[in-house]
Each structure stands twice: as structure tokens, then as C-alpha cells.
Amino acid sequence: MSEAPIHAGNTAQADYWNGVAGRRWRDRQDHQDEVLKPVSDQLIATADPKPGERVIDVGCGCGATTIEFAQRVAPGGEVLGLDISEPMLARALERAEPGLPARFALADATVHQMAPNWADLVVSRFGVMFFADPALSLANIRRGLRPGGRLAFVCWREARQNSWMITPLREAAKHAPPLPEMGPEEPGPFAFADDARVRRILSEAGYADIVVAPHDLDLDIAIGRGLDSAVEGALAIGPTSRILDGQSAAVRAAAAADIRAALAARMVGDSVPLGAAIWIVTAVNPSP
């Protein structure tokens, strides 16, 4: 893929998602898509794509949502998946079947030249919280949305409400130094945890009819494959993996043992369901 222009404020995120993090997500794509399927299902139900519509999928990653939306807008529609991670987009291209009305672009949505008024719908599954200037980014995305077009995305609420992520992280933190503390508005998974901030950003970006609705669900981090799968997933991706990067084998083993014990206490059959808390956000591009 050709190199894409990156907004100066987003270079750290581009480096991160084109490095180890992007490669881990690529390699764990099947597992992560299964874990997040309840979220994807909710996003699709909310966005309500229809045959013939054109869709922009922001932060499409390995392509799971792009492919699902493409299946729903066929025949006659098309989906454009945007992401800054080359390894994840390469995986998306591998997965897209010939004839599927989907294409992918290595792009920073803050500065990407959107085809004016092209899309009927803009969607994102956890892809909009990483912009250095989210109002600028979402305003640029809106340029690609026709007047009256719809925006629908999901983002995480507060970290403490997301036990699927915090439970293993808390156990790992008993054995390794914590990650650097991030400000509540710094780019990252919880940058949109404040619903008032989300509304303010979207208003500044020019959207109307903004709705930010809470939704609670359980995510099976074992994907029905037992405790080993849950522990492996917790250690492979996300803040738990980052806190243990570079630690000794003994530290990693001790952390894994405590994570296993904590997750074992939450098992239901071969599943490990843990709570997740998201915002479901919708808005429209107002007509002139």
C-alpha cells in the first residue's frame, strides 16, 4: 500500500498501529472479532444499512465491520474502509471475497481527501477515539457524508465499567509497573468516555440530532473455548499485554497465574463473560 499523509498530531498513533500492536491485532483477528461480535451486531442494528447505500467505515482495522456492511448494502452499494494500520488493512484485503462491494484505503481520516457527499452512512467500531483533534477529524469525515446522511459509531465508556479489560489488567498490575497515566481526553480507547465531550465534539464538527446512548453487554473473552483461550487472549492484546511487555518470564508467569485465577472465578461453562460498557452514538449531517 502507498504511504498515506498523516496529521502531525496522529503520528504516534500511526507508529503504534503499524508496529507491534497492529501485528498483534492482525494475528489475533479471528479471536478479537468473535469477542467483539456483540458490539458489531449492535452497531449494524443501529446503523441499519440498506441495499444500494454507500458507507465509510472509519478505523476499519482487519475489516470485520467493513465486510458485514458490504454484505448488507449489496446489491448496488459500496463500503470504503479507512485505517492507518497497514498490517491490519492487509489482513482485511485477504478476507474480502472477490466481488464484495468493499474497498480499503490506508488513510488518516483527519486529512484524507473525502469524496464530497459520497456516503449515505459513516460507521465506526472503536475507531474514532484515537484522533489528536477529534472535532477536526470528524468534520473532515462529514465532508464525505451527503446532506441528511447518518453517522453511527460505538465507543467505550469509563474503564472501570469495562471489567472485560480491567479484570486481567488489575491482576497484571500486581506484578509489573503500571502504564503511564493518560489524561481523560488524550487519544486512546477511553477518550470518548465522557458523553458530554462526545456531544461537544460532534457539535463542533457540524453534526446535528446527536444521540449518545449507554449500552451494557457481556463479552465472552474465551469465545466459548475455555479458560486457556481467555487467558491467552488477555495476555496477547490490549493494556494487559502492554504492561507485561519486556518483563521477565517469572513476572509474566506470576501475572498469568493470577489472571487465570481471576478469570476462573467468572467462568460459565466454557465461556468467561465479563461486563462491557459502551456508548452508541448517532448523528446526522444536516442539510444546508
Short mmCIF file of C-alpha atoms in Angstrom, two decimals, residues 89-259:
data_model
loop_
_atom_site.label_atom_id
_atom_site.label_comp_id
_atom_site.label_asym_id
_atom_site.label_seq_id
_atom_site.Cartn_x
_atom_site.Cartn_y
_atom_site.Cartn_z
CA LEU A 89 -5.55 -3.50 6.26
CA ALA A 90 -3.50 -6.23 4.60
CA ARG A 91 -5.50 -8.74 6.62
CA ALA A 92 -8.75 -7.03 5.62
CA LEU A 93 -7.83 -7.34 1.95
CA GLU A 94 -7.10 -11.05 2.43
CA ARG A 95 -10.52 -11.60 3.97
CA ALA A 96 -12.67 -9.70 1.48
CA GLU A 97 -14.09 -12.15 -1.04
CA PRO A 98 -13.93 -11.32 -4.76
CA GLY A 99 -17.00 -9.42 -5.84
CA LEU A 100 -17.73 -8.00 -2.38
CA PRO A 101 -18.56 -4.29 -2.75
CA ALA A 102 -15.81 -3.18 -0.38
CA ARG A 103 -12.53 -1.36 -0.84
CA PHE A 104 -9.89 -0.29 1.63
CA ALA A 105 -7.61 2.72 1.90
CA LEU A 106 -4.55 3.29 4.07
CA ALA A 107 -5.58 6.70 5.35
CA ASP A 108 -5.68 9.08 8.29
CA ALA A 109 -9.31 10.19 8.33
CA THR A 110 -8.23 13.60 9.70
CA VAL A 111 -6.57 14.58 6.42
CA HIS A 112 -7.82 12.03 3.88
CA GLN A 113 -9.44 13.70 0.87
CA MET A 114 -13.01 12.53 1.20
CA ALA A 115 -15.09 12.41 -1.97
CA PRO A 116 -17.64 15.17 -1.22
CA ASN A 117 -21.13 13.99 -0.30
CA TRP A 118 -20.27 10.42 -1.33
CA ALA A 119 -21.60 8.37 1.59
CA ASP A 120 -25.08 7.78 2.93
CA LEU A 121 -23.66 6.42 6.17
CA VAL A 122 -20.47 6.70 8.24
CA VAL A 123 -19.81 3.99 10.84
CA SER A 124 -17.06 3.01 13.25
CA ARG A 125 -16.45 0.27 15.79
CA PHE A 126 -13.98 1.79 18.26
CA GLY A 127 -12.12 3.71 15.54
CA VAL A 128 -12.83 7.34 16.42
CA MET A 129 -11.24 7.71 19.88
CA PHE A 130 -7.63 7.89 18.71
CA PHE A 131 -7.58 11.25 16.91
CA ALA A 132 -5.47 14.05 18.39
CA ASP A 133 -8.09 16.58 17.25
CA PRO A 134 -11.35 14.62 17.04
CA ALA A 135 -13.52 17.60 16.08
CA LEU A 136 -11.24 18.33 13.12
CA SER A 137 -11.22 14.65 12.16
CA LEU A 138 -14.97 14.22 12.35
CA ALA A 139 -15.51 17.46 10.41
CA ASN A 140 -13.32 16.09 7.63
CA ILE A 141 -15.23 12.80 7.71
CA ARG A 142 -18.50 14.75 7.47
CA ARG A 143 -17.33 16.18 4.12
CA GLY A 144 -17.68 12.68 2.72
CA LEU A 145 -21.25 12.33 4.02
CA ARG A 146 -24.18 13.57 1.94
CA PRO A 147 -26.58 16.11 3.46
CA GLY A 148 -29.00 14.14 5.58
CA GLY A 149 -26.53 11.26 5.79
CA ARG A 150 -26.15 9.28 9.01
CA LEU A 151 -23.28 8.74 11.46
CA ALA A 152 -23.25 5.76 13.82
CA PHE A 153 -20.37 4.62 16.00
CA VAL A 154 -19.62 2.81 19.22
CA CYS A 155 -17.02 3.84 21.79
CA TRP A 156 -16.09 2.72 25.29
CA ARG A 157 -17.46 4.29 28.44
CA GLU A 158 -15.25 4.55 31.54
CA ALA A 159 -12.51 1.97 32.03
CA ARG A 160 -13.83 0.99 35.47
CA GLN A 161 -17.12 -0.04 33.84
CA ASN A 162 -15.35 -2.42 31.44
CA SER A 163 -14.39 -5.43 33.51
CA TRP A 164 -13.51 -7.44 30.39
CA MET A 165 -10.42 -5.23 30.13
CA ILE A 166 -9.83 -4.16 33.73
CA THR A 167 -10.05 -7.58 35.43
CA PRO A 168 -6.90 -9.05 33.80
CA LEU A 169 -5.14 -5.67 33.88
CA ARG A 170 -5.64 -5.39 37.63
CA GLU A 171 -4.04 -8.79 38.17
CA ALA A 172 -1.10 -7.97 35.90
CA ALA A 173 -0.54 -4.69 37.75
CA LYS A 174 0.28 -6.67 40.89
CA HIS A 175 3.49 -7.79 39.19
CA ALA A 176 4.57 -5.05 36.77
CA PRO A 177 4.75 -1.24 36.83
CA PRO A 178 1.52 0.44 35.70
CA LEU A 179 1.19 2.04 32.31
CA PRO A 180 1.74 5.80 32.17
CA GLU A 181 -1.40 7.58 33.32
CA MET A 182 -3.33 9.17 30.47
CA GLY A 183 -5.44 12.29 30.63
CA PRO A 184 -9.18 11.76 30.08
CA GLU A 185 -9.06 13.50 26.68
CA GLU A 186 -5.82 12.02 25.37
CA PRO A 187 -6.20 9.77 22.32
CA GLY A 188 -6.87 6.22 23.44
CA PRO A 189 -9.62 3.66 23.99
CA PHE A 190 -11.38 5.71 26.69
CA ALA A 191 -11.00 9.19 25.18
CA PHE A 192 -14.77 9.29 24.48
CA ALA A 193 -15.83 8.02 27.91
CA ASP A 194 -17.43 11.40 28.76
CA ASP A 195 -20.71 11.63 26.89
CA ALA A 196 -20.79 15.42 27.21
CA ARG A 197 -17.42 15.59 25.45
CA VAL A 198 -18.69 13.36 22.65
CA ARG A 199 -21.67 15.66 22.10
CA ARG A 200 -19.43 18.74 22.15
CA ILE A 201 -17.01 17.25 19.61
CA LEU A 202 -19.78 16.25 17.23
CA SER A 203 -21.44 19.64 17.54
CA GLU A 204 -18.16 21.41 16.81
CA ALA A 205 -17.70 19.12 13.79
CA GLY A 206 -21.05 20.25 12.39
CA TYR A 207 -23.33 17.27 13.12
CA ALA A 208 -26.93 17.53 14.28
CA ASP A 209 -29.51 15.30 16.00
CA ILE A 210 -26.77 13.89 18.24
CA VAL A 211 -27.74 10.96 20.48
CA VAL A 212 -25.30 9.31 22.92
CA ALA A 213 -26.96 6.27 24.49
CA PRO A 214 -25.42 3.90 27.07
CA HIS A 215 -25.45 0.19 26.37
CA ASP A 216 -24.25 -2.63 28.63
CA LEU A 217 -23.37 -6.11 27.47
CA ASP A 218 -21.17 -9.09 28.27
CA LEU A 219 -18.16 -10.09 26.18
CA ASP A 220 -17.02 -13.71 26.29
CA ILE A 221 -13.24 -13.30 26.25
CA ALA A 222 -12.90 -17.10 25.98
CA ILE A 223 -15.21 -17.20 22.89
CA GLY A 224 -16.59 -20.48 24.22
CA ARG A 225 -13.21 -22.22 24.15
CA GLY A 226 -12.43 -22.42 27.84
CA LEU A 227 -10.10 -20.83 30.35
CA ASP A 228 -6.88 -21.28 28.35
CA SER A 229 -8.37 -19.26 25.49
CA ALA A 230 -9.44 -16.46 27.84
CA VAL A 231 -6.02 -16.20 29.50
CA GLU A 232 -4.22 -16.33 26.16
CA GLY A 233 -6.41 -13.54 24.80
CA ALA A 234 -5.90 -11.35 27.87
CA LEU A 235 -2.12 -11.70 27.60
CA ALA A 236 -1.96 -11.15 23.83
CA ILE A 237 -3.69 -7.82 23.19
CA GLY A 238 -4.53 -4.59 24.97
CA PRO A 239 -3.27 -2.91 28.14
CA THR A 240 -2.54 -6.20 29.92
CA SER A 241 -0.15 -7.21 27.15
CA ARG A 242 1.48 -3.76 27.19
CA ILE A 243 2.05 -3.78 30.93
CA LEU A 244 3.83 -7.13 30.66
CA ASP A 245 5.92 -6.31 27.57
CA GLY A 246 9.60 -6.57 28.42
CA GLN A 247 9.00 -8.24 31.78
CA SER A 248 10.87 -11.36 32.82
CA ALA A 249 9.47 -14.83 32.27
CA ALA A 250 8.96 -15.15 36.03
CA VAL A 251 6.91 -11.95 36.21
CA ARG A 252 4.82 -12.94 33.22
CA ALA A 253 4.19 -16.39 34.67
CA ALA A 254 3.11 -14.95 38.02
CA ALA A 255 0.80 -12.47 36.34
CA ALA A 256 -0.67 -15.19 34.14
CA ALA A 257 -1.37 -17.34 37.19
CA ASP A 258 -3.28 -14.53 38.91
CA ILE A 259 -5.17 -13.69 35.73
#
